[in-house]
PDB file of C-alpha atoms in Angstrom:
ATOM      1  CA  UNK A   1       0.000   0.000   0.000  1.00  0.00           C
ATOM      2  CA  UNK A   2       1.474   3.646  -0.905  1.00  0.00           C
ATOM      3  CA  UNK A   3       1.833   6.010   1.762  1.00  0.00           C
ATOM      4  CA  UNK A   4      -0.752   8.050  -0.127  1.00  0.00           C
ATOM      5  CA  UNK A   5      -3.432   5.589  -0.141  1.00  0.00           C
ATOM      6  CA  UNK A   6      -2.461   4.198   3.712  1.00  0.00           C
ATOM      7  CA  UNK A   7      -2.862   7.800   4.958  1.00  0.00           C
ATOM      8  CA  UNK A   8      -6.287   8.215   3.009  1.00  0.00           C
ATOM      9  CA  UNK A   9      -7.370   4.802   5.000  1.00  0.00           C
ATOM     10  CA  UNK A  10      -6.081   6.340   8.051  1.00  0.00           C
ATOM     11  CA  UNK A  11      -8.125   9.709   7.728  1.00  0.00           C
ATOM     12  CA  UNK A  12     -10.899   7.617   6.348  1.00  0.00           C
ATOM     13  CA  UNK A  13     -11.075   5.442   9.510  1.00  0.00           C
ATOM     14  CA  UNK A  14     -10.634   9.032  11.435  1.00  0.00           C
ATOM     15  CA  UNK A  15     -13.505  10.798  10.097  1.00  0.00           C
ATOM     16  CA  UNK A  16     -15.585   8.103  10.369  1.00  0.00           C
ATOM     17  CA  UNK A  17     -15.089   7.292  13.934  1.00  0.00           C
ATOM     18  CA  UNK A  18     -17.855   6.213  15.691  1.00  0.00           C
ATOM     19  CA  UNK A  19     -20.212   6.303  12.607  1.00  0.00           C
ATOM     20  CA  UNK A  20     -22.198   2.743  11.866  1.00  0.00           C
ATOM     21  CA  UNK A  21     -23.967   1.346   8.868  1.00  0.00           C
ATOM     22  CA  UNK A  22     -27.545   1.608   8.870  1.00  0.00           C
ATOM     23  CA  UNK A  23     -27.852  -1.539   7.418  1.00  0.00           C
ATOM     24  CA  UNK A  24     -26.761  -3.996  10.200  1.00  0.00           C
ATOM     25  CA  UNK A  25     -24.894  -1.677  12.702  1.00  0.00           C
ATOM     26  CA  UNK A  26     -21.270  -2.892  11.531  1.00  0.00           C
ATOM     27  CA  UNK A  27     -18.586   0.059  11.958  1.00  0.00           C
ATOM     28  CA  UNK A  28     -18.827   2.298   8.965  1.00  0.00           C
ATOM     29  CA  UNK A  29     -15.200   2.348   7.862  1.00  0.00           C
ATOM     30  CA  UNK A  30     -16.134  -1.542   6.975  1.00  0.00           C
ATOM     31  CA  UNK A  31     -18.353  -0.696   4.810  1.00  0.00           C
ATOM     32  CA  UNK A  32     -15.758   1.903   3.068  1.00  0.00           C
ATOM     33  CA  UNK A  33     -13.004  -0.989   3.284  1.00  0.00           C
ATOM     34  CA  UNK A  34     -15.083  -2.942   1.103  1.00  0.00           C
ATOM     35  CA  UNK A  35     -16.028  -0.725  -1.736  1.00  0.00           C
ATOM     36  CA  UNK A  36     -12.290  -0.135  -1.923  1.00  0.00           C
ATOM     37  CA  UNK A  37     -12.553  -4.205  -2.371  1.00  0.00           C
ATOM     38  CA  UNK A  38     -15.180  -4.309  -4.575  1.00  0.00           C
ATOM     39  CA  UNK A  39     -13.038  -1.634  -6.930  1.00  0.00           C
ATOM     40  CA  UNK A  40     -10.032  -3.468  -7.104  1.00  0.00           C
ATOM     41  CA  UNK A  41     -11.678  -6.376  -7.718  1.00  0.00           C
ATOM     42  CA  UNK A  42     -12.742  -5.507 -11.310  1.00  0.00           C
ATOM     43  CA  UNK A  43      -9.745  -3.981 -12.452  1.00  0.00           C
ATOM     44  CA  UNK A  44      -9.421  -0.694 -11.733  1.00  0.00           C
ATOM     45  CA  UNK A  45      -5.947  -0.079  -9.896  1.00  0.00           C
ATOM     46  CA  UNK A  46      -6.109   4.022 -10.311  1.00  0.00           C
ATOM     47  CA  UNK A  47      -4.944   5.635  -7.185  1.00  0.00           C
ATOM     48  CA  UNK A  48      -6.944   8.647  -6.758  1.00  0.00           C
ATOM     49  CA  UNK A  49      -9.962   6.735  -7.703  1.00  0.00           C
ATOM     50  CA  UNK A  50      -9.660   3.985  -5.064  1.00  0.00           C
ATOM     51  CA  UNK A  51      -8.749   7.383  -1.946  1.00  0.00           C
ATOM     52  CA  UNK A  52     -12.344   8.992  -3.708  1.00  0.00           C
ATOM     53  CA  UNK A  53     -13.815   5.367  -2.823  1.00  0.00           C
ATOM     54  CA  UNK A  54     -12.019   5.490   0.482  1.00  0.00           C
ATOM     55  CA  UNK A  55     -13.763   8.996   1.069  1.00  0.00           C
ATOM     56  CA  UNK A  56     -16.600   9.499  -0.780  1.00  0.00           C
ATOM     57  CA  UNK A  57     -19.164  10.149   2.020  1.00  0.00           C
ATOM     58  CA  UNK A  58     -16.879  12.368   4.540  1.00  0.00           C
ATOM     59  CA  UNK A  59     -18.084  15.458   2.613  1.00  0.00           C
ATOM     60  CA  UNK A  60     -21.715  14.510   3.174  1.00  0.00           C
ATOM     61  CA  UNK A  61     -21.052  12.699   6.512  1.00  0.00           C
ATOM     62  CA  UNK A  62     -17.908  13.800   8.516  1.00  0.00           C
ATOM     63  CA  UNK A  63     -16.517  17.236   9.611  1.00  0.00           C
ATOM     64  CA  UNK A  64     -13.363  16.333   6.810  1.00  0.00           C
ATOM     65  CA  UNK A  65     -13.464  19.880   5.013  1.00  0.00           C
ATOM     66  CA  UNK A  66     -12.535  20.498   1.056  1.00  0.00           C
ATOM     67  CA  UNK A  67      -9.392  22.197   2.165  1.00  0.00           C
ATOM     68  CA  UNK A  68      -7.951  19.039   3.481  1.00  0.00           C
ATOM     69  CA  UNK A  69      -9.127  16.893   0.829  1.00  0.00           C
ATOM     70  CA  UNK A  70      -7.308  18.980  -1.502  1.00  0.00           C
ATOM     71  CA  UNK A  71      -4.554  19.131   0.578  1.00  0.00           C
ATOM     72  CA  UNK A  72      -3.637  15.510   1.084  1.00  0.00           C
ATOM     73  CA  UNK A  73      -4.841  14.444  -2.281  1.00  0.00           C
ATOM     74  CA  UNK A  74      -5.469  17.218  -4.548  1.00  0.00           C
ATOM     75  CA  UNK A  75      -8.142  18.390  -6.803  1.00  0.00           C
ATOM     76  CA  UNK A  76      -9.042  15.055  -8.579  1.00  0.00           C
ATOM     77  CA  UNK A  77     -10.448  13.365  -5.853  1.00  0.00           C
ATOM     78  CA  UNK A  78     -12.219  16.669  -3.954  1.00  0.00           C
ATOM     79  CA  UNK A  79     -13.854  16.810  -7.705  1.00  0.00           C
ATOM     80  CA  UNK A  80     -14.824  13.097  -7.213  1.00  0.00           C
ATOM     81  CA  UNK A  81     -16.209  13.205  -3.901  1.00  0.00           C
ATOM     82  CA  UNK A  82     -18.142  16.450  -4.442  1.00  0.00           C
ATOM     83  CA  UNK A  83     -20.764  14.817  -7.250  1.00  0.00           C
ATOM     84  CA  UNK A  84     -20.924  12.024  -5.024  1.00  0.00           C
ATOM     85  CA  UNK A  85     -21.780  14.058  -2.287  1.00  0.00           C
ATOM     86  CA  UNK A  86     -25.759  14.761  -1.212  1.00  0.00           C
ATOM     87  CA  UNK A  87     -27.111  17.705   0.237  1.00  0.00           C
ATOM     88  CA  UNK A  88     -28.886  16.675   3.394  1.00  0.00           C
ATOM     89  CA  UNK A  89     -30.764  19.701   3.505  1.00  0.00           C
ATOM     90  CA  UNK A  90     -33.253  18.473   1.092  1.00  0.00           C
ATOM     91  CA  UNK A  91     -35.786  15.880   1.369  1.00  0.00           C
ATOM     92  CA  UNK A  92     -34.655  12.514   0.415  1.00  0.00           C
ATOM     93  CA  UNK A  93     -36.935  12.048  -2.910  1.00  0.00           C
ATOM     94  CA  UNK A  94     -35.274  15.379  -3.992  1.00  0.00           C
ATOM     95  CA  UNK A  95     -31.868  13.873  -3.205  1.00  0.00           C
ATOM     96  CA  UNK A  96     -32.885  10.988  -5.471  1.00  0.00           C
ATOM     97  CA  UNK A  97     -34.132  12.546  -8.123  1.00  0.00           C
ATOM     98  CA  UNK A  98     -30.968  14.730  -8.204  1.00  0.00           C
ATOM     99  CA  UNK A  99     -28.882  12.081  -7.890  1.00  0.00           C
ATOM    100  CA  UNK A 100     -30.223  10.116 -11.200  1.00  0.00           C
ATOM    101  CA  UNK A 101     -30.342  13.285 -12.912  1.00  0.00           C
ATOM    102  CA  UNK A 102     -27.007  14.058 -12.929  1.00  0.00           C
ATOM    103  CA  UNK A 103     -25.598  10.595 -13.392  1.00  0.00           C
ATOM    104  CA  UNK A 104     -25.387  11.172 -16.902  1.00  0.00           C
ATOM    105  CA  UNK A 105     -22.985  13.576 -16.553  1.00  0.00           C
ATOM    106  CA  UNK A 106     -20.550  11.842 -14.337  1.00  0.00           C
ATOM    107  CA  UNK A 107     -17.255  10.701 -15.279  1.00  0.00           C
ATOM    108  CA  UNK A 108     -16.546   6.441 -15.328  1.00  0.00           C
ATOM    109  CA  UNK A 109     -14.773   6.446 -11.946  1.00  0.00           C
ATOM    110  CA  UNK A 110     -18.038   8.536 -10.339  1.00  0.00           C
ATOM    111  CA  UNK A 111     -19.821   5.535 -11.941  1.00  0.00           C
ATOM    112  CA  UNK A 112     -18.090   2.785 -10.334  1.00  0.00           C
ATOM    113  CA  UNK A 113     -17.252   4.040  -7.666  1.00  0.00           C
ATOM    114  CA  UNK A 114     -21.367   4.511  -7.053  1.00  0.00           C
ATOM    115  CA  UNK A 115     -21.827   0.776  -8.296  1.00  0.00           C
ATOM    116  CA  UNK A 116     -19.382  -0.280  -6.013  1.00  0.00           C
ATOM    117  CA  UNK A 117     -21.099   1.557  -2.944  1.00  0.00           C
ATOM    118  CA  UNK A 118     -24.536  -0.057  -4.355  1.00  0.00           C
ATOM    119  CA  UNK A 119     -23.276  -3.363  -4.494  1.00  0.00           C
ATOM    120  CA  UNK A 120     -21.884  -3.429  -0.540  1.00  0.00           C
ATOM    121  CA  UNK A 121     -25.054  -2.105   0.690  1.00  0.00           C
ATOM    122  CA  UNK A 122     -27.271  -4.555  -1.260  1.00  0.00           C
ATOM    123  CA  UNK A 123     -25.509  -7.215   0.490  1.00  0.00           C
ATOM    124  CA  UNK A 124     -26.324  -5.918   3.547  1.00  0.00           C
ATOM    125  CA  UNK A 125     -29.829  -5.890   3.933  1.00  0.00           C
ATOM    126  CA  UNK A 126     -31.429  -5.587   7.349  1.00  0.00           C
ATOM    127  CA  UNK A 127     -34.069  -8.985   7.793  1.00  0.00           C
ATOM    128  CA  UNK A 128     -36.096  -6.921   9.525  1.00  0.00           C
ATOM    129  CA  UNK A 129     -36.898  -4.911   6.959  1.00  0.00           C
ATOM    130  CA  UNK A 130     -41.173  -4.863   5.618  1.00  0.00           C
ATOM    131  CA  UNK A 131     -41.348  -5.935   2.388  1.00  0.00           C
ATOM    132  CA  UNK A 132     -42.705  -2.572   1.189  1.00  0.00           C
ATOM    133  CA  UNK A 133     -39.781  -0.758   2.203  1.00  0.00           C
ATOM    134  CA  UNK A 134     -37.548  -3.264   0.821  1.00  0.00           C
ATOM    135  CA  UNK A 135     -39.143  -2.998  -2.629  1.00  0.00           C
ATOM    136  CA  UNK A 136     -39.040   0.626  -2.395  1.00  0.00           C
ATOM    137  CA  UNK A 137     -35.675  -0.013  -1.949  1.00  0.00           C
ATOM    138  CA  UNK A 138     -34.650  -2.346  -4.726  1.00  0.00           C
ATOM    139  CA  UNK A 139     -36.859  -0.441  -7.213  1.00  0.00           C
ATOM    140  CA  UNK A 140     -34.307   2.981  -6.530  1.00  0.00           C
ATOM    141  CA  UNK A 141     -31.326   0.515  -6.786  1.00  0.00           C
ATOM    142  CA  UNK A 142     -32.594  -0.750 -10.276  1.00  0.00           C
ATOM    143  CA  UNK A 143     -32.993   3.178 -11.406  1.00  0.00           C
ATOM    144  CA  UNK A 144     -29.367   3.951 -10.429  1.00  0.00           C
ATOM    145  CA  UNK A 145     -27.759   0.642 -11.558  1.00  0.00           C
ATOM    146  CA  UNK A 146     -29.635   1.708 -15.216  1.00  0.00           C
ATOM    147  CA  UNK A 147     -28.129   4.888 -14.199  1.00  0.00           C
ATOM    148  CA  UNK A 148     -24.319   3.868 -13.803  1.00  0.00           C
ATOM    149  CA  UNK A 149     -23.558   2.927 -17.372  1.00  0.00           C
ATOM    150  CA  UNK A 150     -19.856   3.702 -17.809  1.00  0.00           C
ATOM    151  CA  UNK A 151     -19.023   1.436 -14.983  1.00  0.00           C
ATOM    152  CA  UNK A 152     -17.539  -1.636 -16.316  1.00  0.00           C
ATOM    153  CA  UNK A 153     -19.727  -4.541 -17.489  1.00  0.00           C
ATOM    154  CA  UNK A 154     -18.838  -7.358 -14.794  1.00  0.00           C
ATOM    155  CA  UNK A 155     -19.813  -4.552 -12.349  1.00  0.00           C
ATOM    156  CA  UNK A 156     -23.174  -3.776 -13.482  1.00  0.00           C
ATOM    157  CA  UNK A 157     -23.936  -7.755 -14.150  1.00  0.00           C
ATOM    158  CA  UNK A 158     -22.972  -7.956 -10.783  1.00  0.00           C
ATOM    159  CA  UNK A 159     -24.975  -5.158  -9.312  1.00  0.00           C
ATOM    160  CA  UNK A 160     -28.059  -6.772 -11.481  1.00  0.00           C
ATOM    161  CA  UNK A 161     -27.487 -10.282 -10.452  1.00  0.00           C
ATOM    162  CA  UNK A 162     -27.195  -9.072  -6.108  1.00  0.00           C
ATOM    163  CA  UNK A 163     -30.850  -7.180  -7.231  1.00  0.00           C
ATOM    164  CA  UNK A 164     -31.977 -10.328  -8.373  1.00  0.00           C
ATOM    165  CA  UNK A 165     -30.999 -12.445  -5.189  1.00  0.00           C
ATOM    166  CA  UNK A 166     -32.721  -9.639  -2.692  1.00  0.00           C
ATOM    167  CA  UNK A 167     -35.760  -9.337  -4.898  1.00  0.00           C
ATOM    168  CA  UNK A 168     -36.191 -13.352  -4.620  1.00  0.00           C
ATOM    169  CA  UNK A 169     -35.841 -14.065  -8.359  1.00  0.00           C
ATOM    170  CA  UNK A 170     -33.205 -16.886  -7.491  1.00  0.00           C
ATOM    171  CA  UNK A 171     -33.765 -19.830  -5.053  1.00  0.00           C
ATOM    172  CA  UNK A 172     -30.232 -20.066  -4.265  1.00  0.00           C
ATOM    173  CA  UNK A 173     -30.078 -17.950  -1.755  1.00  0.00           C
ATOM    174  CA  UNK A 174     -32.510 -19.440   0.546  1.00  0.00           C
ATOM    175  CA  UNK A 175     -31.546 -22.568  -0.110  1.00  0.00           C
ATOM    176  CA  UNK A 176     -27.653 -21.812   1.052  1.00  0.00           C
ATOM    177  CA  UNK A 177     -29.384 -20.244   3.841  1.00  0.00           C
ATOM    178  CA  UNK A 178     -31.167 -23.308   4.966  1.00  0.00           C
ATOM    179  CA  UNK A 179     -28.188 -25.538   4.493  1.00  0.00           C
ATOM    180  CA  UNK A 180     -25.818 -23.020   6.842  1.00  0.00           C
ATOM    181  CA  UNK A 181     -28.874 -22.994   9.651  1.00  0.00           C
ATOM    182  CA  UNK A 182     -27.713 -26.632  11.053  1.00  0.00           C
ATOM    183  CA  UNK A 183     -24.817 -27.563   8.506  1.00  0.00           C
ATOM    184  CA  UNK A 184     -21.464 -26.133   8.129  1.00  0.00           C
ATOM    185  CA  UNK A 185     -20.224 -24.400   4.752  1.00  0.00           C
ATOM    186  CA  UNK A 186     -16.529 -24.623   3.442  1.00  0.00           C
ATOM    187  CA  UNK A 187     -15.494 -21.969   0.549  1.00  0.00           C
ATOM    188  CA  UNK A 188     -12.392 -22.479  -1.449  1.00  0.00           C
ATOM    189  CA  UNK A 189     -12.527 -19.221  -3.436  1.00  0.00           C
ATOM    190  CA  UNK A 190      -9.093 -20.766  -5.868  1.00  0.00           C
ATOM    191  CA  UNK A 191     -11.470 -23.333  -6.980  1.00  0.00           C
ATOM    192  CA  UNK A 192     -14.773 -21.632  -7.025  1.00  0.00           C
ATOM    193  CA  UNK A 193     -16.291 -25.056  -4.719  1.00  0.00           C
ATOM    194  CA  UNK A 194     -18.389 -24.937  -1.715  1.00  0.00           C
ATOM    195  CA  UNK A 195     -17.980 -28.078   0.444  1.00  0.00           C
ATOM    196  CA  UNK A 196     -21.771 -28.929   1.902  1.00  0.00           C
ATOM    197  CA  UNK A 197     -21.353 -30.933   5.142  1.00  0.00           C
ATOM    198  CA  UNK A 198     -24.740 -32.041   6.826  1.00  0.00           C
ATOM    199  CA  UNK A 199     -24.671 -33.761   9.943  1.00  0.00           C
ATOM    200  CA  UNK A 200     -26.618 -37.445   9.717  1.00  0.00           C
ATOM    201  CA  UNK A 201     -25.611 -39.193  12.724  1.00  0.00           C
ATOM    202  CA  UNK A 202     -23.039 -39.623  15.367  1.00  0.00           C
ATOM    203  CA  UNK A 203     -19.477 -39.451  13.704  1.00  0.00           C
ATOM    204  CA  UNK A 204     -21.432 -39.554  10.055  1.00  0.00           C
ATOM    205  CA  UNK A 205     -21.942 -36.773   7.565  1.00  0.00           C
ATOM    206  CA  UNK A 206     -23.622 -35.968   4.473  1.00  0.00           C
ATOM    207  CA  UNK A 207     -21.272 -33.928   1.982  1.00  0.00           C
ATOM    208  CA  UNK A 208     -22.457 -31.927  -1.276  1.00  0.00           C
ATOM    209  CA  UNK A 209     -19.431 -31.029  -3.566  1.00  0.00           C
ATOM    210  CA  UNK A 210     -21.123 -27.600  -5.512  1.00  0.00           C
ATOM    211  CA  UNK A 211     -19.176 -25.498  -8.385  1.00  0.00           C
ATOM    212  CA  UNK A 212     -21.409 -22.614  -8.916  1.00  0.00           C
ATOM    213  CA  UNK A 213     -22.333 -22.180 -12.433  1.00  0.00           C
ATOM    214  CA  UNK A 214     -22.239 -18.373 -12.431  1.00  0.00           C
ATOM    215  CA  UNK A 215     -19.251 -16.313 -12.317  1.00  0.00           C
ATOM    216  CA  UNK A 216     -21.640 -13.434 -10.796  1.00  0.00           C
ATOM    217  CA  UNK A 217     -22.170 -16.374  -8.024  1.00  0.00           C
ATOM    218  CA  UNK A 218     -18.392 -16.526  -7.682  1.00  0.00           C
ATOM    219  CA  UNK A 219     -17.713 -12.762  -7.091  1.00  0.00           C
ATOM    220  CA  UNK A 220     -20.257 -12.725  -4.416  1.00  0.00           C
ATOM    221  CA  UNK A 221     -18.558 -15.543  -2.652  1.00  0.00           C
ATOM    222  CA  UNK A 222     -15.057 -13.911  -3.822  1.00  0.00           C
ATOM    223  CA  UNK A 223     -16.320 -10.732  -2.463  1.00  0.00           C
ATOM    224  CA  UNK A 224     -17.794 -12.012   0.657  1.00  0.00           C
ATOM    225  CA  UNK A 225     -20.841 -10.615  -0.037  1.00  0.00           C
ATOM    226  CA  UNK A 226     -23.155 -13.280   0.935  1.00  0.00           C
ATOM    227  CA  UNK A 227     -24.026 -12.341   4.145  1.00  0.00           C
ATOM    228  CA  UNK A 228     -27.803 -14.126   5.112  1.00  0.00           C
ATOM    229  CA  UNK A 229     -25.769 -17.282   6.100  1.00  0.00           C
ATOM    230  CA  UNK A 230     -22.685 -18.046   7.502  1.00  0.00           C
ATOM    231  CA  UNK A 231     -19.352 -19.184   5.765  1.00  0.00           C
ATOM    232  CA  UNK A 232     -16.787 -20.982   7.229  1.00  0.00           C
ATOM    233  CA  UNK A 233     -13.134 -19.104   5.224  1.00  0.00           C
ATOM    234  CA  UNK A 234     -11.014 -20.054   8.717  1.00  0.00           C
ATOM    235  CA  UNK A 235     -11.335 -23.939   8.308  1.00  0.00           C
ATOM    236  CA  UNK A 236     -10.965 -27.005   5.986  1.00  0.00           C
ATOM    237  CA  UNK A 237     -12.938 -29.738   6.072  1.00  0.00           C
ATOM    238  CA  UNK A 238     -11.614 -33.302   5.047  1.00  0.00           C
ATOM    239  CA  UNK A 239     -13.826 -35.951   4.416  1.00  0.00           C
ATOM    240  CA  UNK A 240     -13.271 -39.910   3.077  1.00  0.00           C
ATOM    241  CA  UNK A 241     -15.692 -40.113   0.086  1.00  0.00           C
ATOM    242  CA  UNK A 242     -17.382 -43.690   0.236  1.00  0.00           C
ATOM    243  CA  UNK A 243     -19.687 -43.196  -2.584  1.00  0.00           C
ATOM    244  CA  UNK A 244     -20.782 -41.189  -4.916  1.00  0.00           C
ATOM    245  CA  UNK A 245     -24.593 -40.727  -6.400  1.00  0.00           C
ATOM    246  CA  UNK A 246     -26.151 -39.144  -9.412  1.00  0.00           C
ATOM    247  CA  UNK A 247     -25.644 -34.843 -10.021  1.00  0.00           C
ATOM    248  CA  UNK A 248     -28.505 -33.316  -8.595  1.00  0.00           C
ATOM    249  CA  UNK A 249     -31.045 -31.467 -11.267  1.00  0.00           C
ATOM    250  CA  UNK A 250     -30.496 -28.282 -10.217  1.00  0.00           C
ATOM    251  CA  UNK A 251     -30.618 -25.252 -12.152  1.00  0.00           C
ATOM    252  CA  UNK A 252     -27.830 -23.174 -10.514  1.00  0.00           C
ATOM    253  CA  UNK A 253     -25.405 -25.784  -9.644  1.00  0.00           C
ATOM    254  CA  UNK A 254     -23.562 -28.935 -10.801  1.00  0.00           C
ATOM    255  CA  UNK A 255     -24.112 -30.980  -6.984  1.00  0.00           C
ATOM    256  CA  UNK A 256     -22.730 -34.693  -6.231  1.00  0.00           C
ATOM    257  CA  UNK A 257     -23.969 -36.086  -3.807  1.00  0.00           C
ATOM    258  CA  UNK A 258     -21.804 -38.210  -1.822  1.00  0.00           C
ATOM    259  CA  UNK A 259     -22.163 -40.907   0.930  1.00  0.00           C
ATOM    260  CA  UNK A 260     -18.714 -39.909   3.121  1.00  0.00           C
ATOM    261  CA  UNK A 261     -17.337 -40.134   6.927  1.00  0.00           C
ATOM    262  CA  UNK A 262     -15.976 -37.488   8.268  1.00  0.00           C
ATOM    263  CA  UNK A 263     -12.295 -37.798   8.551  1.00  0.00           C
ATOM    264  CA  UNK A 264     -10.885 -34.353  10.105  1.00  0.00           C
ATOM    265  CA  UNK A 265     -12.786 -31.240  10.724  1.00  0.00           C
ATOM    266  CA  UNK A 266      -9.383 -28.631  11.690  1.00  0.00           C
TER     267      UNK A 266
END
């Protein structure tokens, strides 16, 4: 990490102090952590672009002034953060509106870096939400996903795919939710395969080998952005395949099924 872009995270982490997300309480500076992620992640390595993801909300959010901004990083990014920024002083449908209406006008790193931010918070959900705010909600996202055109491709499929999961257009979801209620999940992100181990009996287990099919499903898992269930990244699971049975017709998956004893769990 350059000292420019450790001293952004560092003011970053600062301003944001005490601030939590909305969304499930988790410190804010997370949430800024991971659009930085979410950036790098498809491709785009420019500096001042990934210390405006770093700080896009302090304008809108934090006591950080322009001066400083400018300061430390210089007019690029203050230009950056300031068409990302809201004015609280309006009413939050005005805010919206003026938000879409200006997309258009925004430069490609604006874009993503507004994709990026879209794409953390759709992952992050609160359960509690009523369904008629959370369609509210997912009918803005779809308006300024449409919106963010001169983001890059793989970002917008992604944005569009995470929509799709939260609106309950795939089963997948749910179903990986059930599984990690009273099962444990294993993730090997170098080989894009889940390890499904289910519990039958004492010192017995039922394993499901999945590759998803998707490679939107593997950036969320990449990403980390699957957040309604629990994944197991700290710990490998070996198991002594006994036998194996037919794939599983399933739409989003290519599953085996295997008959296999658990061997070590470290």
């Amino acid at each position: 990490m350059s000292e420019l872009l450790l001293k952004a995270t560092e003011l970053a982490n600062l301003a944001h102090s005490g601030q939590t997300r909305k969304f499930d309480d988790s410190p804010y500076f997370e949430h800024l952590l991971e659009v930085v992620k979410i950036l790098k992640y498809f491709g785009i390595t420019d500096e001042e672009v990934i210390i405006a993801g770093l700080l896009h909300d302090t304008l809108e959010d934090t006591t950080l002034s322009e001066a400083a901004i400018i300061e430390h990083f210089g007019e690029r990014v203050l230009s950056i953060i300031k068409i990302l920024t809201d004015d609280k002083s309006l009413p939050l449908i005005t805010r919206k509106i003026n938000a879409l209406n200006k997309m258009e006008t925004l430069c490609s790193a604006a874009h993503s870096i507004k994709l990026a931010d879209l794409i953390s918070n759709l992952s992050a959900l609160p359960q509690s939400w009523t369904q008629e705010k959370l369609d509210e909600y997912l009918i803005w996202c779809e308006k300024l996903i449409c919106s963010c055109s001169k983001a890059t491709n793989q970002m917008i499929e992604l944005a569009i795919y995470l929509l799709e999961l939260q609106s309950g257009k795939h089963a997948m979801l749910k179903m990986l939710t059930v599984w990690a209620a009273d099962s444990n999940i294993y993730w090997a992100p170098e080989s894009h395969h889940l390890l499904f181990v289910a519990y039958t009996g004492l010192g017995d287990v039922e394993a499901r080998i999945i590759q998803p099919k998707s490679p939107e499903l593997h950036t969320l898992f990449g990403l980390g952005l699957l957040r309604n269930f629990t994944l197991n990244n700290d710990h490998k699971a070996t198991v002594l395949v006994v036998g194996t049975l037919l794939p599983a017709p399933e739409d989003d998956f290519t599953s085996y099924f295997v008959d296999c004893t658990l061997v070590d769990l470290k």
